């Protein structure tokens, strides 16, 4: 496995790989890797001959007062995990290389970024779409793999990929969970043991609502209430930003929940902002 730090070196490597007939599978990450990220590496491996993983904590997707500075980082461990998992290249640029002082260009996807996360994290998706565009242009992937854990992100990035004519196969990977059901996340490392135990509350809430849906309940407000009620039984102090039932592709709120819709949630659990979702 080889690590590459400069965009120019990564760009010329990608050109060489393509010229020699390789197909490139890209897995963009912010590091502090876990089994969720590793599952994306496995998928990229299956769908392409060369796997490029990027490690970059992208400052433009964090709002003021969010955790950019404190975001967990452990590059040594990340590189060991990727090496063992069979990644071929790791692109890990510096912030100043990606965003030099005179940086001026941003990519935005309209409409899809207004609701859910977009409402609570203004500017977040502009940062995500900008960095992913840059990574696409530098790494020239044939395939790019993203996790459904970040549901709105995959819908927004998939739309961007189509709208901007990137010749890239866009793959959505299922959410990998801990044994108790907590969606794996780098931010889970913020919890102490007792907080970590309660962090499963969101998933338990989603499961309770899905059980209600399967029993015939289709009113989104009722399902949202099931999520909140169940979660509060596990963690009394949980604070919700939103619970939503939306159409998978359009992100539009469902008047009546239907099979295939996404039930998504964002909440603060012991001060840590978590998101999760399941399909109905
Ligand atoms: P991040 O490092 O949080 O930016 O995530 C990098 C990629 O890994 C994104 O495409 C995420 O959606 C994906 N990812 C994060 N957590 C999980 C998980 N638990 N299961 C599957 N994919 C995940």
Tab-separated table of C-alpha atoms and ligand atoms in Angstrom:
chain	number	residue	atom	x	y	z
A	1	UNK	CA	0.000	0.000	0.000
A	2	UNK	CA	1.281	3.435	-0.921
A	3	UNK	CA	0.384	6.784	0.613
A	4	UNK	CA	0.187	9.917	-1.498
A	5	UNK	CA	0.068	13.424	-0.077
A	6	UNK	CA	0.101	15.794	-3.014
A	7	UNK	CA	-2.845	16.266	-5.359
A	8	UNK	CA	-0.522	16.490	-8.315
A	9	UNK	CA	1.109	13.128	-7.494
A	10	UNK	CA	-2.315	11.508	-6.979
A	11	UNK	CA	-3.574	12.964	-10.220
A	12	UNK	CA	-0.647	11.661	-12.257
A	13	UNK	CA	-0.857	8.271	-10.533
A	14	UNK	CA	-4.551	8.033	-11.460
A	15	UNK	CA	-3.736	8.846	-15.083
A	16	UNK	CA	-1.064	6.138	-15.153
A	17	UNK	CA	-3.378	3.573	-13.576
A	18	UNK	CA	-6.101	4.305	-16.126
A	19	UNK	CA	-3.611	4.181	-19.019
A	20	UNK	CA	-2.444	0.758	-17.876
A	21	UNK	CA	-6.002	-0.554	-17.904
A	22	UNK	CA	-6.762	-0.497	-14.185
A	23	UNK	CA	-10.181	0.488	-12.889
A	24	UNK	CA	-10.155	2.725	-9.823
A	25	UNK	CA	-12.511	2.266	-6.875
A	26	UNK	CA	-12.621	5.289	-4.567
A	27	UNK	CA	-13.585	5.343	-0.881
A	28	UNK	CA	-13.588	8.890	0.545
A	29	UNK	CA	-13.337	9.051	4.357
A	30	UNK	CA	-12.438	11.441	7.151
A	31	UNK	CA	-10.365	8.756	8.862
A	32	UNK	CA	-10.580	7.325	12.400
A	33	UNK	CA	-11.656	4.243	10.555
A	34	UNK	CA	-13.986	1.505	11.728
A	35	UNK	CA	-15.592	-1.584	10.236
A	36	UNK	CA	-18.171	0.575	8.408
A	37	UNK	CA	-15.381	2.218	6.397
A	38	UNK	CA	-13.716	-1.173	5.895
A	39	UNK	CA	-16.904	-2.584	4.380
A	40	UNK	CA	-16.710	0.162	1.741
A	41	UNK	CA	-13.112	-0.862	0.981
A	42	UNK	CA	-14.298	-4.458	0.487
A	43	UNK	CA	-17.023	-3.303	-1.911
A	44	UNK	CA	-14.579	-1.101	-3.868
A	45	UNK	CA	-12.222	-4.095	-4.070
A	46	UNK	CA	-14.941	-6.264	-5.602
A	47	UNK	CA	-15.973	-3.642	-8.152
A	48	UNK	CA	-12.574	-2.381	-9.337
A	49	UNK	CA	-8.995	-3.544	-9.800
A	50	UNK	CA	-7.355	-0.769	-7.731
A	51	UNK	CA	-8.666	0.682	-4.472
A	52	UNK	CA	-7.920	4.283	-3.496
A	53	UNK	CA	-8.986	5.417	-0.023
A	54	UNK	CA	-8.856	9.077	0.928
A	55	UNK	CA	-8.240	10.287	4.482
A	56	UNK	CA	-9.115	13.947	4.878
A	57	UNK	CA	-10.993	15.746	7.626
A	58	UNK	CA	-12.684	18.295	5.404
A	59	UNK	CA	-12.951	21.671	7.173
A	60	UNK	CA	-15.527	23.136	4.758
A	61	UNK	CA	-18.215	20.658	5.796
A	62	UNK	CA	-18.038	21.645	9.474
A	63	UNK	CA	-20.010	24.664	10.680
A	64	UNK	CA	-18.793	27.161	13.282
A	65	UNK	CA	-19.042	25.527	16.711
A	66	UNK	CA	-18.953	22.003	15.232
A	67	UNK	CA	-16.210	19.492	16.006
A	68	UNK	CA	-13.657	20.050	13.197
A	69	UNK	CA	-10.784	20.739	15.622
A	70	UNK	CA	-11.688	17.883	17.974
A	71	UNK	CA	-12.703	15.372	15.299
A	72	UNK	CA	-10.917	12.110	16.234
A	73	UNK	CA	-7.765	11.419	14.238
A	74	UNK	CA	-5.321	8.489	14.243
A	75	UNK	CA	-3.544	8.241	10.908
A	76	UNK	CA	-1.117	5.499	11.996
A	77	UNK	CA	-3.936	3.191	13.008
A	78	UNK	CA	-5.957	4.065	9.889
A	79	UNK	CA	-3.029	3.169	7.616
A	80	UNK	CA	-2.485	-0.145	9.427
A	81	UNK	CA	-6.162	-1.055	9.029
A	82	UNK	CA	-6.190	-0.140	5.335
A	83	UNK	CA	-2.977	-2.015	4.661
A	84	UNK	CA	-4.370	-5.151	6.281
A	85	UNK	CA	-7.610	-4.805	4.362
A	86	UNK	CA	-5.844	-4.635	1.029
A	87	UNK	CA	-6.282	-0.995	-0.034
A	88	UNK	CA	-3.770	-0.106	-2.759
A	89	UNK	CA	-3.370	3.642	-2.321
A	90	UNK	CA	-4.211	6.153	0.378
A	91	UNK	CA	-4.564	9.795	-0.632
A	92	UNK	CA	-4.133	12.023	2.419
A	93	UNK	CA	-3.719	15.664	1.435
A	94	UNK	CA	-3.210	18.569	3.832
A	95	UNK	CA	-5.898	21.208	4.363
A	96	UNK	CA	-3.746	23.921	2.791
A	97	UNK	CA	-3.162	21.772	-0.301
A	98	UNK	CA	-6.891	21.264	-0.817
A	99	UNK	CA	-7.883	24.792	0.168
A	100	UNK	CA	-5.040	27.231	-0.462
A	101	UNK	CA	-5.483	30.752	0.934
A	102	UNK	CA	-7.036	32.124	-2.255
A	103	UNK	CA	-9.517	29.237	-2.674
A	104	UNK	CA	-12.787	30.467	-4.194
A	105	UNK	CA	-14.792	27.660	-5.847
A	106	UNK	CA	-17.654	25.668	-4.332
A	107	UNK	CA	-20.129	23.130	-5.682
A	108	UNK	CA	-23.736	23.174	-4.500
A	109	UNK	CA	-26.664	20.850	-5.113
A	110	UNK	CA	-29.938	22.741	-4.841
A	111	UNK	CA	-33.168	21.652	-3.181
A	112	UNK	CA	-32.013	18.274	-1.865
A	113	UNK	CA	-29.744	20.068	0.609
A	114	UNK	CA	-32.412	22.270	2.234
A	115	UNK	CA	-34.104	19.711	4.516
A	116	UNK	CA	-33.002	17.293	7.271
A	117	UNK	CA	-29.239	17.693	7.856
A	118	UNK	CA	-29.148	20.734	5.573
A	119	UNK	CA	-31.533	22.564	7.869
A	120	UNK	CA	-29.503	21.913	10.999
A	121	UNK	CA	-26.044	22.136	9.424
A	122	UNK	CA	-26.152	25.070	6.995
A	123	UNK	CA	-23.250	24.906	4.545
A	124	UNK	CA	-22.475	21.277	5.400
A	125	UNK	CA	-23.414	19.802	2.026
A	126	UNK	CA	-21.687	22.605	0.121
A	127	UNK	CA	-18.493	21.440	1.837
A	128	UNK	CA	-19.234	17.780	1.106
A	129	UNK	CA	-20.052	18.281	-2.586
A	130	UNK	CA	-17.033	20.535	-3.042
A	131	UNK	CA	-14.525	18.115	-1.522
A	132	UNK	CA	-16.010	15.086	-3.287
A	133	UNK	CA	-15.853	16.920	-6.633
A	134	UNK	CA	-12.196	17.676	-5.989
A	135	UNK	CA	-11.507	14.055	-5.000
A	136	UNK	CA	-13.315	12.800	-8.121
A	137	UNK	CA	-11.249	15.109	-10.330
A	138	UNK	CA	-7.963	14.181	-8.662
A	139	UNK	CA	-8.489	10.420	-8.272
A	140	UNK	CA	-10.512	9.752	-11.467
A	141	UNK	CA	-12.474	6.792	-10.084
A	142	UNK	CA	-14.586	4.412	-12.157
A	143	UNK	CA	-16.508	3.479	-9.023
A	144	UNK	CA	-17.097	5.472	-5.822
A	145	UNK	CA	-18.529	3.903	-2.666
A	146	UNK	CA	-20.497	5.780	0.012
A	147	UNK	CA	-22.394	4.577	3.089
A	148	UNK	CA	-26.157	4.755	3.500
A	149	UNK	CA	-25.449	5.650	7.137
A	150	UNK	CA	-25.198	9.204	5.767
A	151	UNK	CA	-28.465	8.908	3.893
A	152	UNK	CA	-28.989	12.470	2.681
A	153	UNK	CA	-25.314	12.671	1.728
A	154	UNK	CA	-25.614	9.703	-0.662
A	155	UNK	CA	-28.729	11.162	-2.294
A	156	UNK	CA	-27.049	14.563	-2.712
A	157	UNK	CA	-23.762	13.103	-4.006
A	158	UNK	CA	-25.517	10.717	-6.355
A	159	UNK	CA	-27.425	13.665	-7.852
A	160	UNK	CA	-24.211	15.679	-8.165
A	161	UNK	CA	-22.497	12.759	-9.923
A	162	UNK	CA	-25.315	12.569	-12.477
A	163	UNK	CA	-25.814	16.311	-12.924
A	164	UNK	CA	-22.113	17.043	-13.428
A	165	UNK	CA	-21.655	14.061	-15.785
A	166	UNK	CA	-18.983	12.338	-13.747
A	167	UNK	CA	-18.446	8.989	-15.522
A	168	UNK	CA	-18.515	7.203	-12.180
A	169	UNK	CA	-20.570	4.263	-10.953
A	170	UNK	CA	-22.084	5.440	-7.687
A	171	UNK	CA	-22.431	2.675	-5.085
A	172	UNK	CA	-24.461	2.932	-1.869
A	173	UNK	CA	-23.258	0.564	0.863
A	174	UNK	CA	-25.406	-0.726	3.756
A	175	UNK	CA	-24.889	0.576	7.296
A	176	UNK	CA	-22.559	-1.516	9.459
A	177	UNK	CA	-23.616	-1.701	13.100
A	178	UNK	CA	-22.085	-2.663	16.425
A	179	UNK	CA	-23.390	-5.875	18.059
A	180	UNK	CA	-26.106	-3.980	19.934
A	181	UNK	CA	-27.220	-2.167	16.767
A	182	UNK	CA	-25.502	1.212	17.197
A	183	UNK	CA	-24.453	2.465	13.754
A	184	UNK	CA	-20.660	2.560	13.632
A	185	UNK	CA	-19.332	6.113	13.597
A	186	UNK	CA	-16.028	7.800	14.308
A	187	UNK	CA	-17.974	10.049	16.698
A	188	UNK	CA	-18.904	7.063	18.911
A	189	UNK	CA	-15.396	7.453	20.345
A	190	UNK	CA	-16.620	10.570	22.203
A	191	UNK	CA	-18.698	8.384	24.587
A	192	UNK	CA	-17.664	6.919	27.934
A	193	UNK	CA	-18.910	3.383	28.686
A	194	UNK	CA	-22.299	4.244	30.182
A	195	UNK	CA	-23.008	6.867	27.528
A	196	UNK	CA	-22.015	4.372	24.844
A	197	UNK	CA	-24.547	1.873	26.224
A	198	UNK	CA	-27.307	4.472	25.902
A	199	UNK	CA	-26.216	5.553	22.415
A	200	UNK	CA	-28.130	2.593	20.994
A	201	UNK	CA	-31.340	4.503	21.828
A	202	UNK	CA	-31.706	5.926	18.309
A	203	UNK	CA	-31.536	2.541	16.621
A	204	UNK	CA	-33.942	1.061	19.164
A	205	UNK	CA	-36.310	3.932	18.402
A	206	UNK	CA	-36.051	3.317	14.659
A	207	UNK	CA	-36.713	-0.395	15.196
A	208	UNK	CA	-39.783	0.312	17.324
A	209	UNK	CA	-41.189	2.619	14.646
A	210	UNK	CA	-40.501	0.077	11.916
A	211	UNK	CA	-42.334	-2.557	13.963
A	212	UNK	CA	-45.295	-0.158	14.199
A	213	UNK	CA	-45.125	0.406	10.424
A	214	UNK	CA	-45.152	-3.337	9.842
A	215	UNK	CA	-48.185	-3.555	12.096
A	216	UNK	CA	-49.993	-1.125	9.789
A	217	UNK	CA	-49.189	2.340	11.192
A	218	UNK	CA	-48.364	4.749	8.371
A	219	UNK	CA	-48.801	8.181	9.942
A	220	UNK	CA	-45.294	9.764	9.923
A	221	UNK	CA	-46.028	11.799	13.073
A	222	UNK	CA	-47.030	8.623	14.903
A	223	UNK	CA	-43.886	6.804	13.727
A	224	UNK	CA	-41.714	9.764	14.757
A	225	UNK	CA	-43.323	9.677	18.190
A	226	UNK	CA	-42.483	5.971	18.502
A	227	UNK	CA	-38.825	6.750	17.754
A	228	UNK	CA	-38.688	9.529	20.351
A	229	UNK	CA	-40.615	7.665	23.046
A	230	UNK	CA	-38.533	4.499	22.721
A	231	UNK	CA	-35.247	6.402	22.603
A	232	UNK	CA	-36.156	8.434	25.705
A	233	UNK	CA	-36.814	5.229	27.650
A	234	UNK	CA	-33.158	4.314	27.076
A	235	UNK	CA	-31.573	7.770	27.269
A	236	UNK	CA	-33.694	10.332	29.143
A	237	UNK	CA	-31.579	13.281	28.047
A	238	UNK	CA	-31.603	12.633	24.290
A	239	UNK	CA	-32.419	15.815	22.316
A	240	UNK	CA	-33.831	15.398	18.809
A	241	UNK	CA	-33.115	17.637	15.841
A	242	UNK	CA	-35.515	15.714	13.582
A	243	UNK	CA	-37.232	12.408	12.949
A	244	UNK	CA	-38.467	12.136	9.356
A	245	UNK	CA	-40.138	9.741	6.952
A	246	UNK	CA	-39.070	10.490	3.383
A	247	UNK	CA	-39.136	8.976	-0.074
A	248	UNK	CA	-35.755	7.257	-0.601
A	249	UNK	CA	-34.819	8.954	-3.895
A	250	UNK	CA	-36.454	12.371	-3.720
A	251	UNK	CA	-36.038	13.040	0.026
A	252	UNK	CA	-39.546	14.472	-0.001
A	253	UNK	CA	-41.530	13.975	3.232
A	254	UNK	CA	-44.098	11.188	2.972
A	255	UNK	CA	-47.696	12.010	3.860
A	256	UNK	CA	-48.192	8.303	4.545
A	257	UNK	CA	-45.216	6.028	5.153
A	258	UNK	CA	-44.785	3.414	2.431
A	259	UNK	CA	-42.516	0.414	1.987
A	260	UNK	CA	-39.023	1.511	0.939
A	261	UNK	CA	-39.300	4.948	2.593
A	262	UNK	CA	-36.472	6.053	4.849
A	263	UNK	CA	-36.997	6.753	8.518
A	264	UNK	CA	-34.152	9.015	9.571
A	265	UNK	CA	-33.156	10.639	12.809
A	266	UNK	CA	-30.641	13.156	14.131
A	267	UNK	CA	-30.212	13.747	17.836
A	268	UNK	CA	-27.790	14.698	20.542
A	269	UNK	CA	-26.962	11.794	22.797
A	270	UNK	CA	-24.960	12.980	25.810
A	271	UNK	CA	-23.919	16.008	23.789
A	272	UNK	CA	-22.771	13.993	20.757
A	273	UNK	CA	-24.746	14.602	17.573
A	274	UNK	CA	-25.585	11.264	15.941
A	275	UNK	CA	-27.556	10.394	12.809
A	276	UNK	CA	-29.068	7.073	11.808
A	277	UNK	CA	-31.724	5.734	9.455
A	278	UNK	CA	-33.496	2.563	8.367
A	279	UNK	CA	-35.693	1.711	5.423
A	280	UNK	CA	-39.292	0.826	6.067
B	1	LIG	P1	-16.795	9.565	7.260
B	1	LIG	O1	-15.388	9.161	7.565
B	1	LIG	O2	-17.671	9.639	8.465
B	1	LIG	O3	-16.865	10.793	6.395
B	1	LIG	O4	-17.400	8.393	6.385
B	1	LIG	C1	-16.785	7.978	5.204
B	1	LIG	C2	-17.697	7.041	4.465
B	1	LIG	O5	-17.985	5.907	5.288
B	1	LIG	C3	-19.046	7.675	4.114
B	1	LIG	O6	-19.455	7.245	2.834
B	1	LIG	C4	-19.954	7.126	5.192
B	1	LIG	O7	-21.312	7.081	4.822
B	1	LIG	C5	-19.382	5.739	5.375
B	1	LIG	N1	-19.755	5.192	6.687
B	1	LIG	C6	-19.643	5.798	7.896
B	1	LIG	N2	-20.135	5.012	8.868
B	1	LIG	C7	-20.584	3.886	8.255
B	1	LIG	C8	-21.226	2.691	8.712
B	1	LIG	N3	-21.505	2.493	10.006
B	1	LIG	N4	-21.551	1.747	7.800
B	1	LIG	C9	-21.296	1.939	6.474
B	1	LIG	N5	-20.684	3.038	5.981
B	1	LIG	C10	-20.335	4.001	6.855
